[in-house]
Amino acid sequence: MSINVGVSACVMGEKVRFDGGHKMNRFVVDELTKHFTFRPVCPENAIGMGTPRPTIRLIDRENGIRLVSNKDRSVDFTDDMLGYTEKVLPSMSDLCGFIVCAKSPTCGMERVKLYIENGNTVPGGTSGLFTRELMKRYPWLPVEEDGRLCDEYLRENFVFRVFALKDLYDSTKELTAGAIVKFHSRYKLVLMAHNQKAYRDLGRLVADIANHDIQSFFERYRNEFMAAITDRANRKNNTCTLQHIQGYFKKYLTKEQKAELAGVIMDYRHGALPILAVITLINHYLQSYPDDYLASQVYLNPYPKELRLRYGL
Ligand code: SF4
């Protein structure tokens, strides 16, 4: 299974930064390369700025946000960069995610410094020019910054979304109503844990699939589904979801086993155990008391265990 993911080339360790350096991220290079096929891009090099090169900044002008040289602000790279994005972005429709380099006026995802003419900055900043265009063209695409991947919650959420988008594409290669319904059914508990409102809304939408044009339905479903799982599965929602799963075992478990499972769920709720402890116990019970619906749920096995993404959650 090849999961194609875009990445700022400097994050992969390529020496393409303005000063000839790189920003290698060890998690990306050492761990994610085992699961993803990375497609590195350096937009500044691609438009011929060369390495090393003068530093640049984003500046808010009457004619919009411009990408200019720090040294000589009359040197403007905006049109070249927008021309590049227009040319290259259509070839990225197969990507299931993108890891960009933080703070860069080209690649940063958020809070990139945005200047005004007098040298002051605009509160909140903006996105780098390349990443802004990427997110505009593919609003459903999981995009994350290298630095934010150090946060275990953001890291888990990003990697999970990449696997989910790949699964959606693979499951709907033959685009039929049945394929979408089947996919949605496998992600019900995921949606319950990530966003309860979206869980209900998407359930209603999918129930009405027969009344829609399949291509436009798929696009709407993809966008709403990917937006829903961008919300982090918090402890409260995970607890509700785990208790919901517990209900499937009520006919089978002994009184002691029920108490053990309920206790482990509450320990997770209060932060005394990671979610992995509960999921491991549930998967153990699932082997003893098989249930097709539960076994199909991505929530219980969202990505390869070797990624160790649920250890600290
Ligand atoms: S942040 Fe983007 S433009 Fe800058 S060096 Fe890295 S890949 Fe190139």
mmCIF file of N, CA, C and O in Angstrom, residues 28-115:
data_model
loop_
_atom_site.group_PDB
_atom_site.id
_atom_site.type_symbol
_atom_site.label_atom_id
_atom_site.label_comp_id
_atom_site.label_asym_id
_atom_site.label_seq_id
_atom_site.Cartn_x
_atom_site.Cartn_y
_atom_site.Cartn_z
ATOM 1 N N VAL A 28 9.589 12.077 10.950
ATOM 2 C CA VAL A 28 9.208 11.944 9.539
ATOM 3 C C VAL A 28 10.170 10.991 8.833
ATOM 4 O O VAL A 28 9.764 10.039 8.156
ATOM 5 N N VAL A 29 11.469 11.249 9.026
ATOM 6 C CA VAL A 29 12.473 10.491 8.270
ATOM 7 C C VAL A 29 12.620 9.058 8.792
ATOM 8 O O VAL A 29 12.711 8.109 8.011
ATOM 9 N N ASP A 30 12.618 8.887 10.118
ATOM 10 C CA ASP A 30 12.877 7.551 10.682
ATOM 11 C C ASP A 30 11.628 6.681 10.759
ATOM 12 O O ASP A 30 11.706 5.469 10.602
ATOM 13 N N GLU A 31 10.471 7.286 11.045
ATOM 14 C CA GLU A 31 9.260 6.476 11.269
ATOM 15 C C GLU A 31 8.286 6.521 10.100
ATOM 16 O O GLU A 31 7.869 5.488 9.591
ATOM 17 N N LEU A 32 7.927 7.748 9.697
ATOM 18 C CA LEU A 32 6.860 7.838 8.690
ATOM 19 C C LEU A 32 7.296 7.323 7.320
ATOM 20 O O LEU A 32 6.457 6.866 6.544
ATOM 21 N N THR A 33 8.599 7.375 7.033
ATOM 22 C CA THR A 33 9.036 6.865 5.719
ATOM 23 C C THR A 33 8.775 5.358 5.584
ATOM 24 O O THR A 33 8.738 4.843 4.474
ATOM 25 N N LYS A 34 8.583 4.657 6.713
ATOM 26 C CA LYS A 34 8.280 3.217 6.630
ATOM 27 C C LYS A 34 6.853 2.983 6.135
ATOM 28 O O LYS A 34 6.487 1.887 5.731
ATOM 29 N N HIS A 35 6.024 4.013 6.224
ATOM 30 C CA HIS A 35 4.603 3.838 5.897
ATOM 31 C C HIS A 35 4.139 4.730 4.744
ATOM 32 O O HIS A 35 3.167 4.405 4.068
ATOM 33 N N PHE A 36 4.812 5.859 4.562
ATOM 34 C CA PHE A 36 4.392 6.802 3.529
ATOM 35 C C PHE A 36 5.456 6.907 2.431
ATOM 36 O O PHE A 36 6.649 6.771 2.708
ATOM 37 N N THR A 37 4.995 7.165 1.223
ATOM 38 C CA THR A 37 5.914 7.491 0.136
ATOM 39 C C THR A 37 5.934 9.010 0.018
ATOM 40 O O THR A 37 4.941 9.618 -0.405
ATOM 41 N N PHE A 38 7.026 9.601 0.442
ATOM 42 C CA PHE A 38 7.074 11.064 0.480
ATOM 43 C C PHE A 38 7.440 11.653 -0.878
ATOM 44 O O PHE A 38 8.275 11.115 -1.597
ATOM 45 N N ARG A 39 6.797 12.778 -1.152
ATOM 46 C CA ARG A 39 7.111 13.516 -2.379
ATOM 47 C C ARG A 39 7.605 14.918 -1.960
ATOM 48 O O ARG A 39 6.792 15.809 -1.696
ATOM 49 N N PRO A 40 8.928 15.083 -1.846
ATOM 50 C CA PRO A 40 9.441 16.356 -1.349
ATOM 51 C C PRO A 40 9.368 17.461 -2.403
ATOM 52 O O PRO A 40 9.618 17.215 -3.586
ATOM 53 N N VAL A 41 9.018 18.658 -1.936
ATOM 54 C CA VAL A 41 9.047 19.827 -2.830
ATOM 55 C C VAL A 41 9.673 21.000 -2.088
ATOM 56 O O VAL A 41 9.468 21.173 -0.890
ATOM 57 N N CYS A 42 10.453 21.782 -2.811
ATOM 58 C CA CYS A 42 10.947 23.047 -2.263
ATOM 59 C C CYS A 42 10.512 24.129 -3.242
ATOM 60 O O CYS A 42 11.174 24.364 -4.265
ATOM 61 N N PRO A 43 9.394 24.786 -2.946
ATOM 62 C CA PRO A 43 8.863 25.764 -3.913
ATOM 63 C C PRO A 43 9.839 26.905 -4.216
ATOM 64 O O PRO A 43 9.891 27.377 -5.355
ATOM 65 N N GLU A 44 10.616 27.331 -3.227
ATOM 66 C CA GLU A 44 11.545 28.447 -3.492
ATOM 67 C C GLU A 44 12.629 28.029 -4.474
ATOM 68 O O GLU A 44 13.001 28.791 -5.369
ATOM 69 N N ASN A 45 13.133 26.819 -4.301
ATOM 70 C CA ASN A 45 14.113 26.335 -5.284
ATOM 71 C C ASN A 45 13.460 26.118 -6.643
ATOM 72 O O ASN A 45 14.058 26.388 -7.674
ATOM 73 N N ALA A 46 12.221 25.624 -6.601
ATOM 74 C CA ALA A 46 11.534 25.313 -7.858
ATOM 75 C C ALA A 46 11.308 26.560 -8.719
ATOM 76 O O ALA A 46 11.220 26.461 -9.941
ATOM 77 N N ILE A 47 11.213 27.728 -8.082
ATOM 78 C CA ILE A 47 11.037 28.936 -8.911
ATOM 79 C C ILE A 47 12.391 29.604 -9.200
ATOM 80 O O ILE A 47 12.457 30.759 -9.625
ATOM 81 N N GLY A 48 13.467 28.872 -8.915
ATOM 82 C CA GLY A 48 14.787 29.333 -9.330
ATOM 83 C C GLY A 48 15.467 30.310 -8.386
ATOM 84 O O GLY A 48 16.369 31.047 -8.790
ATOM 85 N N MET A 49 15.044 30.306 -7.112
ATOM 86 C CA MET A 49 15.681 31.249 -6.185
ATOM 87 C C MET A 49 17.076 30.793 -5.756
ATOM 88 O O MET A 49 17.853 31.597 -5.240
ATOM 89 N N GLY A 50 17.353 29.502 -5.921
ATOM 90 C CA GLY A 50 18.695 28.997 -5.619
ATOM 91 C C GLY A 50 18.970 28.865 -4.132
ATOM 92 O O GLY A 50 18.233 29.375 -3.295
ATOM 93 N N THR A 51 20.059 28.146 -3.821
ATOM 94 C CA THR A 51 20.507 27.967 -2.433
ATOM 95 C C THR A 51 22.023 28.181 -2.400
ATOM 96 O O THR A 51 22.717 27.541 -3.198
ATOM 97 N N PRO A 52 22.551 29.019 -1.510
ATOM 98 C CA PRO A 52 21.821 29.905 -0.601
ATOM 99 C C PRO A 52 21.155 31.057 -1.358
ATOM 100 O O PRO A 52 21.491 31.328 -2.513
ATOM 101 N N ARG A 53 20.227 31.731 -0.668
ATOM 102 C CA ARG A 53 19.471 32.814 -1.315
ATOM 103 C C ARG A 53 19.125 33.871 -0.271
ATOM 104 O O ARG A 53 19.147 33.586 0.940
ATOM 105 N N PRO A 54 18.794 35.062 -0.706
ATOM 106 C CA PRO A 54 18.415 36.098 0.261
ATOM 107 C C PRO A 54 17.120 35.703 0.982
ATOM 108 O O PRO A 54 16.288 34.970 0.418
ATOM 109 N N THR A 55 16.959 36.174 2.205
ATOM 110 C CA THR A 55 15.734 35.849 2.944
ATOM 111 C C THR A 55 14.553 36.647 2.379
ATOM 112 O O THR A 55 14.722 37.703 1.776
ATOM 113 N N ILE A 56 13.363 36.096 2.625
ATOM 114 C CA ILE A 56 12.147 36.733 2.100
ATOM 115 C C ILE A 56 11.120 36.904 3.218
ATOM 116 O O ILE A 56 11.253 36.300 4.283
ATOM 117 N N ARG A 57 10.117 37.724 2.944
ATOM 118 C CA ARG A 57 9.039 37.902 3.922
ATOM 119 C C ARG A 57 7.710 38.120 3.191
ATOM 120 O O ARG A 57 7.699 38.436 1.989
ATOM 121 N N LEU A 58 6.630 37.952 3.954
ATOM 122 C CA LEU A 58 5.301 38.265 3.413
ATOM 123 C C LEU A 58 4.926 39.663 3.869
ATOM 124 O O LEU A 58 5.082 40.006 5.048
ATOM 125 N N ILE A 59 4.418 40.436 2.946
ATOM 126 C CA ILE A 59 4.055 41.810 3.285
ATOM 127 C C ILE A 59 2.646 42.110 2.753
ATOM 128 O O ILE A 59 2.289 41.677 1.648
ATOM 129 N N ASP A 60 1.861 42.756 3.608
ATOM 130 C CA ASP A 60 0.466 43.049 3.255
ATOM 131 C C ASP A 60 0.413 44.389 2.522
ATOM 132 O O ASP A 60 0.647 45.442 3.124
ATOM 133 N N ARG A 61 0.120 44.328 1.223
ATOM 134 C CA ARG A 61 0.081 45.556 0.420
ATOM 135 C C ARG A 61 -1.308 45.746 -0.173
ATOM 136 O O ARG A 61 -2.167 44.866 -0.083
ATOM 137 N N GLU A 62 -1.471 46.891 -0.818
ATOM 138 C CA GLU A 62 -2.784 47.177 -1.433
ATOM 139 C C GLU A 62 -3.189 46.103 -2.426
ATOM 140 O O GLU A 62 -4.366 45.770 -2.579
ATOM 141 N N ASN A 63 -2.198 45.559 -3.139
ATOM 142 C CA ASN A 63 -2.514 44.516 -4.132
ATOM 143 C C ASN A 63 -2.413 43.109 -3.540
ATOM 144 O O ASN A 63 -2.152 42.149 -4.239
ATOM 145 N N GLY A 64 -2.636 42.996 -2.224
ATOM 146 C CA GLY A 64 -2.686 41.677 -1.580
ATOM 147 C C GLY A 64 -1.398 41.344 -0.855
ATOM 148 O O GLY A 64 -0.498 42.176 -0.722
ATOM 149 N N ILE A 65 -1.335 40.085 -0.390
ATOM 150 C CA ILE A 65 -0.140 39.637 0.340
ATOM 151 C C ILE A 65 0.940 39.282 -0.682
ATOM 152 O O ILE A 65 0.711 38.488 -1.588
ATOM 153 N N ARG A 66 2.110 39.919 -0.503
ATOM 154 C CA ARG A 66 3.192 39.722 -1.468
ATOM 155 C C ARG A 66 4.384 39.053 -0.799
ATOM 156 O O ARG A 66 4.643 39.265 0.398
ATOM 157 N N LEU A 67 5.104 38.268 -1.596
ATOM 158 C CA LEU A 67 6.306 37.572 -1.119
ATOM 159 C C LEU A 67 7.505 38.339 -1.670
ATOM 160 O O LEU A 67 7.749 38.326 -2.886
ATOM 161 N N VAL A 68 8.217 39.034 -0.782
ATOM 162 C CA VAL A 68 9.276 39.939 -1.284
ATOM 163 C C VAL A 68 10.608 39.653 -0.587
ATOM 164 O O VAL A 68 10.660 39.034 0.477
ATOM 165 N N SER A 69 11.661 40.168 -1.196
ATOM 166 C CA SER A 69 12.992 40.038 -0.609
ATOM 167 C C SER A 69 13.070 40.933 0.634
ATOM 168 O O SER A 69 12.558 42.057 0.630
ATOM 169 N N ASN A 70 13.731 40.443 1.675
ATOM 170 C CA ASN A 70 13.903 41.245 2.888
ATOM 171 C C ASN A 70 14.814 42.429 2.638
ATOM 172 O O ASN A 70 14.646 43.497 3.218
ATOM 173 N N LYS A 71 15.794 42.220 1.789
ATOM 174 C CA LYS A 71 16.820 43.240 1.551
ATOM 175 C C LYS A 71 16.292 44.354 0.658
ATOM 176 O O LYS A 71 16.459 45.535 0.936
ATOM 177 N N ASP A 72 15.631 43.956 -0.417
ATOM 178 C CA ASP A 72 15.120 44.930 -1.382
ATOM 179 C C ASP A 72 13.645 44.586 -1.626
ATOM 180 O O ASP A 72 13.315 43.678 -2.382
ATOM 181 N N ARG A 73 12.762 45.326 -0.978
ATOM 182 C CA ARG A 73 11.335 44.947 -1.007
ATOM 183 C C ARG A 73 10.668 45.190 -2.358
ATOM 184 O O ARG A 73 9.495 44.896 -2.539
ATOM 185 N N SER A 74 11.445 45.746 -3.303
ATOM 186 C CA SER A 74 10.853 45.894 -4.637
ATOM 187 C C SER A 74 11.018 44.583 -5.421
ATOM 188 O O SER A 74 10.415 44.399 -6.477
ATOM 189 N N VAL A 75 11.840 43.685 -4.895
ATOM 190 C CA VAL A 75 11.994 42.371 -5.559
ATOM 191 C C VAL A 75 10.869 41.469 -5.059
ATOM 192 O O VAL A 75 10.816 41.089 -3.889
ATOM 193 N N ASP A 76 9.949 41.155 -5.969
ATOM 194 C CA ASP A 76 8.688 40.508 -5.600
ATOM 195 C C ASP A 76 8.599 39.119 -6.266
ATOM 196 O O ASP A 76 8.656 39.017 -7.497
ATOM 197 N N PHE A 77 8.473 38.074 -5.459
ATOM 198 C CA PHE A 77 8.437 36.697 -5.996
ATOM 199 C C PHE A 77 7.008 36.147 -6.092
ATOM 200 O O PHE A 77 6.818 34.982 -6.431
ATOM 201 N N THR A 78 6.030 36.977 -5.753
ATOM 202 C CA THR A 78 4.652 36.470 -5.639
ATOM 203 C C THR A 78 4.146 35.830 -6.942
ATOM 204 O O THR A 78 3.614 34.706 -6.914
ATOM 205 N N ASP A 79 4.313 36.535 -8.040
ATOM 206 C CA ASP A 79 3.750 36.011 -9.291
ATOM 207 C C ASP A 79 4.424 34.699 -9.692
ATOM 208 O O ASP A 79 3.757 33.766 -10.164
ATOM 209 N N ASP A 80 5.743 34.639 -9.482
ATOM 210 C CA ASP A 80 6.447 33.385 -9.812
ATOM 211 C C ASP A 80 5.925 32.247 -8.942
ATOM 212 O O ASP A 80 5.699 31.130 -9.411
ATOM 213 N N MET A 81 5.733 32.547 -7.639
ATOM 214 C CA MET A 81 5.279 31.489 -6.723
ATOM 215 C C MET A 81 3.853 31.053 -7.071
ATOM 216 O O MET A 81 3.528 29.853 -7.071
ATOM 217 N N LEU A 82 2.990 32.009 -7.395
ATOM 218 C CA LEU A 82 1.610 31.640 -7.732
ATOM 219 C C LEU A 82 1.565 30.879 -9.068
ATOM 220 O O LEU A 82 0.780 29.949 -9.241
ATOM 221 N N GLY A 83 2.446 31.277 -9.986
ATOM 222 C CA GLY A 83 2.531 30.561 -11.268
ATOM 223 C C GLY A 83 2.964 29.114 -11.028
ATOM 224 O O GLY A 83 2.421 28.177 -11.626
ATOM 225 N N TYR A 84 3.919 28.948 -10.117
ATOM 226 C CA TYR A 84 4.406 27.598 -9.786
ATOM 227 C C TYR A 84 3.291 26.756 -9.160
ATOM 228 O O TYR A 84 3.068 25.601 -9.557
ATOM 229 N N THR A 85 2.575 27.332 -8.194
ATOM 230 C CA THR A 85 1.524 26.555 -7.525
ATOM 231 C C THR A 85 0.430 26.162 -8.533
ATOM 232 O O THR A 85 -0.071 25.042 -8.515
ATOM 233 N N GLU A 86 0.114 27.081 -9.410
ATOM 234 C CA GLU A 86 -0.923 26.777 -10.410
ATOM 235 C C GLU A 86 -0.506 25.604 -11.295
ATOM 236 O O GLU A 86 -1.312 24.760 -11.678
ATOM 237 N N LYS A 87 0.796 25.555 -11.586
ATOM 238 C CA LYS A 87 1.305 24.489 -12.451
ATOM 239 C C LYS A 87 1.408 23.150 -11.709
ATOM 240 O O LYS A 87 1.054 22.110 -12.228
ATOM 241 N N VAL A 88 1.862 23.209 -10.457
ATOM 242 C CA VAL A 88 2.211 21.955 -9.782
ATOM 243 C C VAL A 88 1.057 21.341 -8.969
ATOM 244 O O VAL A 88 0.972 20.116 -8.829
ATOM 245 N N LEU A 89 0.164 22.162 -8.456
ATOM 246 C CA LEU A 89 -0.860 21.608 -7.549
ATOM 247 C C LEU A 89 -1.785 20.576 -8.212
ATOM 248 O O LEU A 89 -2.154 19.590 -7.563
ATOM 249 N N PRO A 90 -2.162 20.749 -9.496
ATOM 250 C CA PRO A 90 -3.029 19.718 -10.073
ATOM 251 C C PRO A 90 -2.415 18.319 -10.026
ATOM 252 O O PRO A 90 -3.128 17.319 -9.963
ATOM 253 N N SER A 91 -1.078 18.232 -10.032
ATOM 254 C CA SER A 91 -0.429 16.906 -10.026
ATOM 255 C C SER A 91 -0.406 16.300 -8.619
ATOM 256 O O SER A 91 0.126 15.215 -8.418
ATOM 257 N N MET A 92 -0.971 16.990 -7.645
ATOM 258 C CA MET A 92 -0.916 16.497 -6.265
ATOM 259 C C MET A 92 -2.250 15.924 -5.793
ATOM 260 O O MET A 92 -2.472 15.741 -4.586
ATOM 261 N N SER A 93 -3.138 15.633 -6.726
ATOM 262 C CA SER A 93 -4.475 15.184 -6.321
ATOM 263 C C SER A 93 -4.446 13.793 -5.680
ATOM 264 O O SER A 93 -5.403 13.375 -5.035
ATOM 265 N N ASP A 94 -3.356 13.046 -5.858
ATOM 266 C CA ASP A 94 -3.274 11.709 -5.260
ATOM 267 C C ASP A 94 -2.716 11.745 -3.837
ATOM 268 O O ASP A 94 -2.658 10.707 -3.179
ATOM 269 N N LEU A 95 -2.290 12.902 -3.381
ATOM 270 C CA LEU A 95 -1.691 12.957 -2.046
ATOM 271 C C LEU A 95 -2.743 12.744 -0.960
ATOM 272 O O LEU A 95 -3.891 13.159 -1.095
ATOM 273 N N CYS A 96 -2.305 12.096 0.129
ATOM 274 C CA CYS A 96 -3.209 11.870 1.265
ATOM 275 C C CYS A 96 -2.810 12.724 2.459
ATOM 276 O O CYS A 96 -3.402 12.589 3.545
ATOM 277 N N GLY A 97 -1.806 13.564 2.305
ATOM 278 C CA GLY A 97 -1.392 14.447 3.389
ATOM 279 C C GLY A 97 -0.221 15.284 2.937
ATOM 280 O O GLY A 97 0.357 15.038 1.863
ATOM 281 N N PHE A 98 0.128 16.276 3.755
ATOM 282 C CA PHE A 98 1.266 17.138 3.427
ATOM 283 C C PHE A 98 1.874 17.634 4.732
ATOM 284 O O PHE A 98 1.158 18.113 5.608
ATOM 285 N N ILE A 99 3.201 17.477 4.860
ATOM 286 C CA ILE A 99 3.906 18.004 6.038
ATOM 287 C C ILE A 99 4.728 19.195 5.583
ATOM 288 O O ILE A 99 5.583 19.056 4.690
ATOM 289 N N VAL A 100 4.437 20.341 6.174
ATOM 290 C CA VAL A 100 5.110 21.564 5.724
ATOM 291 C C VAL A 100 6.012 22.110 6.826
ATOM 292 O O VAL A 100 5.861 21.774 8.004
ATOM 293 N N CYS A 101 6.936 22.955 6.413
ATOM 294 C CA CYS A 101 7.911 23.520 7.350
ATOM 295 C C CYS A 101 7.326 24.788 7.998
ATOM 296 O O CYS A 101 6.923 25.715 7.302
ATOM 297 N N ALA A 102 7.305 24.780 9.331
ATOM 298 C CA ALA A 102 6.695 25.892 10.073
ATOM 299 C C ALA A 102 7.446 27.200 9.844
ATOM 300 O O ALA A 102 8.640 27.206 9.546
ATOM 301 N N LYS A 103 6.707 28.284 9.989
ATOM 302 C CA LYS A 103 7.229 29.661 9.989
ATOM 303 C C LYS A 103 7.700 30.179 8.634
ATOM 304 O O LYS A 103 7.982 31.355 8.487
ATOM 305 N N SER A 104 7.846 29.297 7.655
ATOM 306 C CA SER A 104 8.358 29.743 6.359
ATOM 307 C C SER A 104 7.321 30.599 5.638
ATOM 308 O O SER A 104 6.138 30.252 5.593
ATOM 309 N N PRO A 105 7.733 31.737 5.044
ATOM 310 C CA PRO A 105 6.779 32.559 4.281
ATOM 311 C C PRO A 105 6.242 31.840 3.044
ATOM 312 O O PRO A 105 5.277 32.274 2.433
ATOM 313 N N THR A 106 6.877 30.722 2.709
ATOM 314 C CA THR A 106 6.397 29.921 1.570
ATOM 315 C C THR A 106 5.618 28.696 2.055
ATOM 316 O O THR A 106 4.522 28.419 1.582
ATOM 317 N N CYS A 107 6.185 27.964 3.009
ATOM 318 C CA CYS A 107 5.613 26.659 3.385
ATOM 319 C C CYS A 107 4.829 26.664 4.697
ATOM 320 O O CYS A 107 4.111 25.696 4.968
ATOM 321 N N GLY A 108 4.980 27.651 5.556
ATOM 322 C CA GLY A 108 4.303 27.629 6.857
ATOM 323 C C GLY A 108 2.793 27.476 6.720
ATOM 324 O O GLY A 108 2.196 27.954 5.761
ATOM 325 N N MET A 109 2.182 26.787 7.693
ATOM 326 C CA MET A 109 0.737 26.552 7.605
ATOM 327 C C MET A 109 -0.065 27.642 8.308
ATOM 328 O O MET A 109 -1.157 28.010 7.883
ATOM 329 N N GLU A 110 0.470 28.149 9.407
ATOM 330 C CA GLU A 110 -0.269 29.172 10.160
ATOM 331 C C GLU A 110 0.724 30.023 10.956
ATOM 332 O O GLU A 110 1.877 29.633 11.159
ATOM 333 N N ARG A 111 0.230 31.173 11.379
ATOM 334 C CA ARG A 111 1.027 32.090 12.206
ATOM 335 C C ARG A 111 2.382 32.458 11.593
ATOM 336 O O ARG A 111 3.365 32.712 12.300
ATOM 337 N N VAL A 112 2.451 32.456 10.272
ATOM 338 C CA VAL A 112 3.667 32.943 9.603
ATOM 339 C C VAL A 112 3.641 34.470 9.691
ATOM 340 O O VAL A 112 2.583 35.089 9.504
ATOM 341 N N LYS A 113 4.785 35.077 9.976
ATOM 342 C CA LYS A 113 4.813 36.535 10.127
ATOM 343 C C LYS A 113 4.351 37.237 8.860
ATOM 344 O O LYS A 113 4.827 36.930 7.758
ATOM 345 N N LEU A 114 3.422 38.181 9.065
ATOM 346 C CA LEU A 114 2.937 39.000 7.953
ATOM 347 C C LEU A 114 3.220 40.453 8.318
ATOM 348 O O LEU A 114 2.733 40.957 9.338
ATOM 349 N N TYR A 115 4.017 41.107 7.483
ATOM 350 C CA TYR A 115 4.445 42.479 7.790
ATOM 351 C C TYR A 115 3.556 43.497 7.094
ATOM 352 O O TYR A 115 2.878 43.198 6.104
#
